[in-house]
PDB file of C-alpha atoms in Angstrom:
ATOM      1  CA  UNK A 100    -129.056  64.629  55.999  1.00  0.00           C
ATOM      2  CA  UNK A 101    -125.358  63.726  56.109  1.00  0.00           C
ATOM      3  CA  UNK A 102    -125.294  63.390  52.317  1.00  0.00           C
ATOM      4  CA  UNK A 103    -126.935  66.814  51.939  1.00  0.00           C
ATOM      5  CA  UNK A 104    -124.391  68.423  54.270  1.00  0.00           C
ATOM      6  CA  UNK A 105    -121.532  66.725  52.429  1.00  0.00           C
ATOM      7  CA  UNK A 106    -122.875  67.973  49.067  1.00  0.00           C
ATOM      8  CA  UNK A 107    -123.322  71.474  50.472  1.00  0.00           C
ATOM      9  CA  UNK A 108    -119.751  71.438  51.788  1.00  0.00           C
ATOM     10  CA  UNK A 109    -118.453  70.363  48.366  1.00  0.00           C
ATOM     11  CA  UNK A 110    -120.360  73.175  46.659  1.00  0.00           C
ATOM     12  CA  UNK A 111    -118.979  75.720  49.120  1.00  0.00           C
ATOM     13  CA  UNK A 112    -115.433  74.493  48.427  1.00  0.00           C
ATOM     14  CA  UNK A 113    -115.946  74.654  44.643  1.00  0.00           C
ATOM     15  CA  UNK A 114    -117.254  78.228  44.775  1.00  0.00           C
ATOM     16  CA  UNK A 115    -114.411  79.209  47.099  1.00  0.00           C
ATOM     17  CA  UNK A 116    -111.848  77.834  44.636  1.00  0.00           C
ATOM     18  CA  UNK A 117    -113.594  79.547  41.724  1.00  0.00           C
ATOM     19  CA  UNK A 118    -113.522  82.846  43.598  1.00  0.00           C
ATOM     20  CA  UNK A 119    -109.781  82.549  44.253  1.00  0.00           C
ATOM     21  CA  UNK A 120    -109.136  81.603  40.623  1.00  0.00           C
ATOM     22  CA  UNK A 121    -111.208  84.520  39.293  1.00  0.00           C
ATOM     23  CA  UNK A 122    -109.508  87.039  41.572  1.00  0.00           C
ATOM     24  CA  UNK A 123    -106.087  85.852  40.390  1.00  0.00           C
ATOM     25  CA  UNK A 124    -106.964  86.268  36.700  1.00  0.00           C
ATOM     26  CA  UNK A 125    -105.036  88.915  34.765  1.00  0.00           C
ATOM     27  CA  UNK A 126    -106.755  91.720  32.913  1.00  0.00           C
ATOM     28  CA  UNK A 127    -105.672  94.821  31.004  1.00  0.00           C
ATOM     29  CA  UNK A 128    -108.440  96.748  32.803  1.00  0.00           C
ATOM     30  CA  UNK A 129    -107.964  97.345  36.522  1.00  0.00           C
ATOM     31  CA  UNK A 130    -110.408  96.507  39.276  1.00  0.00           C
ATOM     32  CA  UNK A 131    -111.346 100.223  39.241  1.00  0.00           C
ATOM     33  CA  UNK A 132    -112.061 100.259  35.505  1.00  0.00           C
ATOM     34  CA  UNK A 133    -108.861 101.948  34.279  1.00  0.00           C
ATOM     35  CA  UNK A 134    -107.150 100.536  31.170  1.00  0.00           C
ATOM     36  CA  UNK A 135    -103.468  99.645  31.000  1.00  0.00           C
ATOM     37  CA  UNK A 136    -101.391 102.610  29.798  1.00  0.00           C
ATOM     38  CA  UNK A 137     -98.282 101.792  27.763  1.00  0.00           C
ATOM     39  CA  UNK A 138     -95.133 103.945  28.129  1.00  0.00           C
ATOM     40  CA  UNK A 139     -94.267 106.740  25.752  1.00  0.00           C
ATOM     41  CA  UNK A 140     -91.349 105.979  23.452  1.00  0.00           C
ATOM     42  CA  UNK A 141     -89.005 108.212  25.451  1.00  0.00           C
ATOM     43  CA  UNK A 142     -89.559 106.111  28.596  1.00  0.00           C
ATOM     44  CA  UNK A 143     -88.325 102.762  27.183  1.00  0.00           C
ATOM     45  CA  UNK A 144     -84.904 101.394  28.008  1.00  0.00           C
ATOM     46  CA  UNK A 145     -82.679 100.760  25.018  1.00  0.00           C
ATOM     47  CA  UNK A 146     -82.381  97.135  26.173  1.00  0.00           C
ATOM     48  CA  UNK A 147     -84.816  95.393  28.555  1.00  0.00           C
ATOM     49  CA  UNK A 148     -83.293  93.988  31.747  1.00  0.00           C
ATOM     50  CA  UNK A 149     -84.236  91.633  34.561  1.00  0.00           C
ATOM     51  CA  UNK A 150     -85.248  92.581  38.100  1.00  0.00           C
ATOM     52  CA  UNK A 151     -86.516  90.610  41.080  1.00  0.00           C
ATOM     53  CA  UNK A 152     -89.531  91.553  43.184  1.00  0.00           C
ATOM     54  CA  UNK A 153     -88.386  92.235  46.754  1.00  0.00           C
ATOM     55  CA  UNK A 154     -89.352  89.668  49.382  1.00  0.00           C
ATOM     56  CA  UNK A 155     -90.145  92.147  52.166  1.00  0.00           C
ATOM     57  CA  UNK A 156     -93.782  92.695  51.112  1.00  0.00           C
ATOM     58  CA  UNK A 157     -95.971  91.253  53.873  1.00  0.00           C
ATOM     59  CA  UNK A 158     -98.717  89.850  51.643  1.00  0.00           C
ATOM     60  CA  UNK A 159     -96.263  87.866  49.525  1.00  0.00           C
ATOM     61  CA  UNK A 160     -96.988  89.826  46.331  1.00  0.00           C
ATOM     62  CA  UNK A 161     -97.085  93.312  44.835  1.00  0.00           C
ATOM     63  CA  UNK A 162     -99.853  94.813  42.752  1.00  0.00           C
ATOM     64  CA  UNK A 163     -99.532  95.254  38.986  1.00  0.00           C
ATOM     65  CA  UNK A 164    -100.824  98.778  38.385  1.00  0.00           C
ATOM     66  CA  UNK A 165    -102.372 100.083  35.125  1.00  0.00           C
ATOM     67  CA  UNK A 166    -100.387 103.326  34.971  1.00  0.00           C
ATOM     68  CA  UNK A 167     -97.383 105.038  36.616  1.00  0.00           C
ATOM     69  CA  UNK A 168     -99.393 106.737  39.360  1.00  0.00           C
ATOM     70  CA  UNK A 169    -101.401 105.535  42.363  1.00  0.00           C
ATOM     71  CA  UNK A 170    -105.188 105.506  42.710  1.00  0.00           C
ATOM     72  CA  UNK A 171    -106.252 103.476  39.669  1.00  0.00           C
ATOM     73  CA  UNK A 172    -106.606 100.008  41.146  1.00  0.00           C
ATOM     74  CA  UNK A 173    -104.640  97.006  39.938  1.00  0.00           C
ATOM     75  CA  UNK A 174    -104.431  94.441  37.127  1.00  0.00           C
ATOM     76  CA  UNK A 175    -103.508  91.575  39.436  1.00  0.00           C
ATOM     77  CA  UNK A 176    -100.397  90.665  41.405  1.00  0.00           C
ATOM     78  CA  UNK A 177     -96.898  89.270  40.984  1.00  0.00           C
ATOM     79  CA  UNK A 178     -95.373  87.244  43.794  1.00  0.00           C
ATOM     80  CA  UNK A 179     -92.320  88.348  45.746  1.00  0.00           C
ATOM     81  CA  UNK A 180     -88.995  86.903  44.613  1.00  0.00           C
ATOM     82  CA  UNK A 181     -90.378  86.536  41.065  1.00  0.00           C
ATOM     83  CA  UNK A 182     -88.158  87.800  38.245  1.00  0.00           C
ATOM     84  CA  UNK A 183     -89.660  90.240  35.739  1.00  0.00           C
ATOM     85  CA  UNK A 184     -88.462  91.912  32.548  1.00  0.00           C
ATOM     86  CA  UNK A 185     -88.249  95.707  32.968  1.00  0.00           C
ATOM     87  CA  UNK A 186     -89.043  97.606  29.764  1.00  0.00           C
ATOM     88  CA  UNK A 187     -89.442 101.264  30.786  1.00  0.00           C
ATOM     89  CA  UNK A 188     -89.441 103.701  33.695  1.00  0.00           C
ATOM     90  CA  UNK A 189     -91.529 106.789  34.436  1.00  0.00           C
ATOM     91  CA  UNK A 190     -92.289 108.851  37.536  1.00  0.00           C
ATOM     92  CA  UNK A 191     -90.500 106.372  39.782  1.00  0.00           C
ATOM     93  CA  UNK A 192     -92.417 103.389  38.363  1.00  0.00           C
ATOM     94  CA  UNK A 193     -91.136 100.455  36.325  1.00  0.00           C
ATOM     95  CA  UNK A 194     -93.154  99.117  33.384  1.00  0.00           C
ATOM     96  CA  UNK A 195     -92.539  95.382  33.230  1.00  0.00           C
ATOM     97  CA  UNK A 196     -93.746  92.026  31.925  1.00  0.00           C
ATOM     98  CA  UNK A 197     -93.937  88.923  34.110  1.00  0.00           C
ATOM     99  CA  UNK A 198     -92.906  85.418  33.111  1.00  0.00           C
ATOM    100  CA  UNK A 199     -96.579  84.706  32.403  1.00  0.00           C
ATOM    101  CA  UNK A 200     -96.838  87.625  29.974  1.00  0.00           C
ATOM    102  CA  UNK A 201     -98.679  90.079  32.252  1.00  0.00           C
ATOM    103  CA  UNK A 202     -97.863  93.760  31.728  1.00  0.00           C
ATOM    104  CA  UNK A 203     -98.114  96.648  34.165  1.00  0.00           C
ATOM    105  CA  UNK A 204     -96.458  99.207  36.424  1.00  0.00           C
ATOM    106  CA  UNK A 205     -95.117  99.125  39.999  1.00  0.00           C
ATOM    107  CA  UNK A 206     -92.994 101.359  42.223  1.00  0.00           C
ATOM    108  CA  UNK A 207     -89.306 100.894  41.375  1.00  0.00           C
ATOM    109  CA  UNK A 208     -88.530 100.625  45.111  1.00  0.00           C
ATOM    110  CA  UNK A 209     -90.282  97.220  45.144  1.00  0.00           C
ATOM    111  CA  UNK A 210     -87.532  95.645  43.034  1.00  0.00           C
ATOM    112  CA  UNK A 211     -83.907  94.804  43.454  1.00  0.00           C
ATOM    113  CA  UNK A 212     -81.882  94.813  40.316  1.00  0.00           C
ATOM    114  CA  UNK A 213     -78.506  94.959  38.668  1.00  0.00           C
ATOM    115  CA  UNK A 214     -79.803  96.024  35.260  1.00  0.00           C
ATOM    116  CA  UNK A 215     -78.864  92.646  33.805  1.00  0.00           C
ATOM    117  CA  UNK A 216     -79.670  92.773  30.101  1.00  0.00           C
ATOM    118  CA  UNK A 217     -82.029  90.054  28.908  1.00  0.00           C
ATOM    119  CA  UNK A 218     -83.288  89.322  25.408  1.00  0.00           C
ATOM    120  CA  UNK A 219     -87.106  89.184  25.230  1.00  0.00           C
ATOM    121  CA  UNK A 220     -86.620  86.326  22.774  1.00  0.00           C
ATOM    122  CA  UNK A 221     -85.387  84.142  25.632  1.00  0.00           C
ATOM    123  CA  UNK A 222     -87.973  85.376  28.118  1.00  0.00           C
ATOM    124  CA  UNK A 223     -90.302  82.430  28.699  1.00  0.00           C
ATOM    125  CA  UNK A 224     -92.018  80.295  26.081  1.00  0.00           C
ATOM    126  CA  UNK A 225     -95.451  81.830  26.660  1.00  0.00           C
ATOM    127  CA  UNK A 226     -94.564  85.524  26.489  1.00  0.00           C
ATOM    128  CA  UNK A 227     -95.399  87.460  23.327  1.00  0.00           C
ATOM    129  CA  UNK A 228     -94.558  91.154  23.576  1.00  0.00           C
ATOM    130  CA  UNK A 229     -97.437  93.443  22.581  1.00  0.00           C
ATOM    131  CA  UNK A 230     -94.961  95.652  20.733  1.00  0.00           C
ATOM    132  CA  UNK A 231     -91.762  94.271  19.168  1.00  0.00           C
ATOM    133  CA  UNK A 232     -88.356  95.191  20.565  1.00  0.00           C
ATOM    134  CA  UNK A 233     -86.442  93.014  18.090  1.00  0.00           C
ATOM    135  CA  UNK A 234     -86.785  93.187  14.302  1.00  0.00           C
ATOM    136  CA  UNK A 235     -87.530  90.390  11.850  1.00  0.00           C
ATOM    137  CA  UNK A 236     -83.731  90.058  11.462  1.00  0.00           C
ATOM    138  CA  UNK A 237     -83.126  89.996  15.221  1.00  0.00           C
ATOM    139  CA  UNK A 238     -81.841  93.576  15.467  1.00  0.00           C
ATOM    140  CA  UNK A 239     -82.791  95.399  18.700  1.00  0.00           C
ATOM    141  CA  UNK A 240     -84.827  98.593  18.666  1.00  0.00           C
ATOM    142  CA  UNK A 241     -82.416 101.517  19.087  1.00  0.00           C
ATOM    143  CA  UNK A 242     -83.834 104.493  20.974  1.00  0.00           C
ATOM    144  CA  UNK A 243     -82.651 107.980  19.983  1.00  0.00           C
ATOM    145  CA  UNK A 244     -80.069 109.827  22.036  1.00  0.00           C
ATOM    146  CA  UNK A 245     -81.090 112.970  23.903  1.00  0.00           C
ATOM    147  CA  UNK A 246     -79.357 115.194  21.357  1.00  0.00           C
ATOM    148  CA  UNK A 247     -81.514 113.796  18.554  1.00  0.00           C
ATOM    149  CA  UNK A 248     -84.841 114.244  20.334  1.00  0.00           C
ATOM    150  CA  UNK A 249     -87.145 117.192  19.623  1.00  0.00           C
ATOM    151  CA  UNK A 250     -88.024 119.507  22.476  1.00  0.00           C
ATOM    152  CA  UNK A 251     -91.673 118.774  21.693  1.00  0.00           C
ATOM    153  CA  UNK A 252     -93.006 115.747  19.748  1.00  0.00           C
ATOM    154  CA  UNK A 253     -94.561 116.459  16.344  1.00  0.00           C
ATOM    155  CA  UNK A 254     -97.818 114.898  15.149  1.00  0.00           C
ATOM    156  CA  UNK A 255     -97.369 113.828  11.527  1.00  0.00           C
ATOM    157  CA  UNK A 256     -99.082 111.616   8.931  1.00  0.00           C
ATOM    158  CA  UNK A 257     -97.635 108.690   6.992  1.00  0.00           C
ATOM    159  CA  UNK A 258     -97.584 109.727   3.320  1.00  0.00           C
ATOM    160  CA  UNK A 259     -99.829 108.076   0.721  1.00  0.00           C
ATOM    161  CA  UNK A 260     -97.718 105.418  -0.978  1.00  0.00           C
ATOM    162  CA  UNK A 261     -98.324 102.880  -3.744  1.00  0.00           C
ATOM    163  CA  UNK A 262     -97.552 100.101  -1.267  1.00  0.00           C
ATOM    164  CA  UNK A 263    -100.071 101.559   1.183  1.00  0.00           C
ATOM    165  CA  UNK A 264     -97.731 101.254   4.148  1.00  0.00           C
ATOM    166  CA  UNK A 265     -94.241 101.725   5.563  1.00  0.00           C
ATOM    167  CA  UNK A 266     -92.131  99.626   7.924  1.00  0.00           C
ATOM    168  CA  UNK A 267     -91.092 100.398  11.457  1.00  0.00           C
ATOM    169  CA  UNK A 268     -87.320  99.985  11.312  1.00  0.00           C
ATOM    170  CA  UNK A 269     -85.234  99.208  14.401  1.00  0.00           C
ATOM    171  CA  UNK A 270     -82.577 101.886  13.821  1.00  0.00           C
ATOM    172  CA  UNK A 271     -81.850 104.910  11.577  1.00  0.00           C
ATOM    173  CA  UNK A 272     -80.212 102.865   8.812  1.00  0.00           C
ATOM    174  CA  UNK A 273     -81.266 100.182   6.343  1.00  0.00           C
ATOM    175  CA  UNK A 274     -80.623  96.455   6.359  1.00  0.00           C
ATOM    176  CA  UNK A 275     -81.769  95.407   9.832  1.00  0.00           C
ATOM    177  CA  UNK A 276     -85.255  94.060   9.165  1.00  0.00           C
ATOM    178  CA  UNK A 277     -88.425  95.619  10.556  1.00  0.00           C
ATOM    179  CA  UNK A 278     -90.628  95.756  13.640  1.00  0.00           C
ATOM    180  CA  UNK A 279     -93.885  95.690  11.704  1.00  0.00           C
ATOM    181  CA  UNK A 280     -95.810  98.016   9.412  1.00  0.00           C
ATOM    182  CA  UNK A 281     -98.045 101.073   9.624  1.00  0.00           C
ATOM    183  CA  UNK A 282    -100.591 102.082   7.012  1.00  0.00           C
ATOM    184  CA  UNK A 283    -100.505 105.231   4.843  1.00  0.00           C
ATOM    185  CA  UNK A 284    -102.554 108.040   6.332  1.00  0.00           C
ATOM    186  CA  UNK A 285    -101.952 106.942   9.924  1.00  0.00           C
ATOM    187  CA  UNK A 286    -101.101 109.564  12.527  1.00  0.00           C
ATOM    188  CA  UNK A 287     -97.827 109.153  14.424  1.00  0.00           C
ATOM    189  CA  UNK A 288     -95.925 111.056  17.087  1.00  0.00           C
ATOM    190  CA  UNK A 289     -92.450 111.949  15.794  1.00  0.00           C
ATOM    191  CA  UNK A 290     -89.973 112.278  18.655  1.00  0.00           C
ATOM    192  CA  UNK A 291     -86.517 112.532  17.085  1.00  0.00           C
ATOM    193  CA  UNK A 292     -84.510 112.824  13.859  1.00  0.00           C
ATOM    194  CA  UNK A 293     -81.152 111.358  12.880  1.00  0.00           C
ATOM    195  CA  UNK A 294     -79.381 110.932   9.540  1.00  0.00           C
ATOM    196  CA  UNK A 295     -82.533 111.559   7.509  1.00  0.00           C
ATOM    197  CA  UNK A 296     -84.686 109.217   9.616  1.00  0.00           C
ATOM    198  CA  UNK A 297     -87.511 110.005  12.019  1.00  0.00           C
ATOM    199  CA  UNK A 298     -88.051 108.068  15.238  1.00  0.00           C
ATOM    200  CA  UNK A 299     -91.795 107.800  15.811  1.00  0.00           C
ATOM    201  CA  UNK A 300     -94.480 106.125  17.882  1.00  0.00           C
ATOM    202  CA  UNK A 301     -97.759 104.797  16.521  1.00  0.00           C
ATOM    203  CA  UNK A 302    -101.149 105.284  18.160  1.00  0.00           C
ATOM    204  CA  UNK A 303    -101.053 101.684  19.410  1.00  0.00           C
ATOM    205  CA  UNK A 304     -97.730 102.224  21.203  1.00  0.00           C
ATOM    206  CA  UNK A 305     -95.209 100.712  18.745  1.00  0.00           C
ATOM    207  CA  UNK A 306     -91.929 102.511  18.069  1.00  0.00           C
ATOM    208  CA  UNK A 307     -89.544 102.604  15.134  1.00  0.00           C
ATOM    209  CA  UNK A 308     -87.602 104.574  12.524  1.00  0.00           C
ATOM    210  CA  UNK A 309     -88.095 105.422   8.857  1.00  0.00           C
ATOM    211  CA  UNK A 310     -87.041 108.060   6.319  1.00  0.00           C
ATOM    212  CA  UNK A 311     -88.254 111.617   6.813  1.00  0.00           C
ATOM    213  CA  UNK A 312     -89.611 111.702   3.242  1.00  0.00           C
ATOM    214  CA  UNK A 313     -92.369 109.256   4.161  1.00  0.00           C
ATOM    215  CA  UNK A 314     -94.053 111.696   6.584  1.00  0.00           C
ATOM    216  CA  UNK A 315     -96.181 114.807   6.115  1.00  0.00           C
ATOM    217  CA  UNK A 316     -97.178 117.578   8.522  1.00  0.00           C
TER     218      UNK A 316
END
């Protein structure tokens, strides 16, 4: 009988540990079934910066939310006093990535910060950004100034080219590498224009520049 009770106790402890482990797992779909929403290009900071989660939260952690508004559940938690990399801001929420590579939103009032600039390249060995902020040559993505932005974004199509694709460039000039490619025929949201270059965002959330001649209405 004692052996049976001991075995039962061990099983209870194993399932309890499994439950805690499962609840701590990170997902890009919240516990209410809402998918993670990435910021629009206009919401990104020109350079990411570090912030620390405030320690006053009673439960020792804050929730990582799937979008910049309440009521959609959470993607997990990040502990208080942890340092995160802030990438964007919208509606009073920060969009950030944790040291473990978990993305999400949280109220900006839950952080203390000095807007200390940090290179994503030096941000933890395990973190791979879902969208590049630095080009293949190490040049940072430059966001357009307010005066270069359109009042309303334009939906355009990447022109049909012999190469079948164009690059996402980090700034409105050549010679700074690229942030990736996008195929001919793809739809993009064009947000600004400068010096014969469009600043655009792809359907999967990546941002970059390229010449206006490579786009069609």
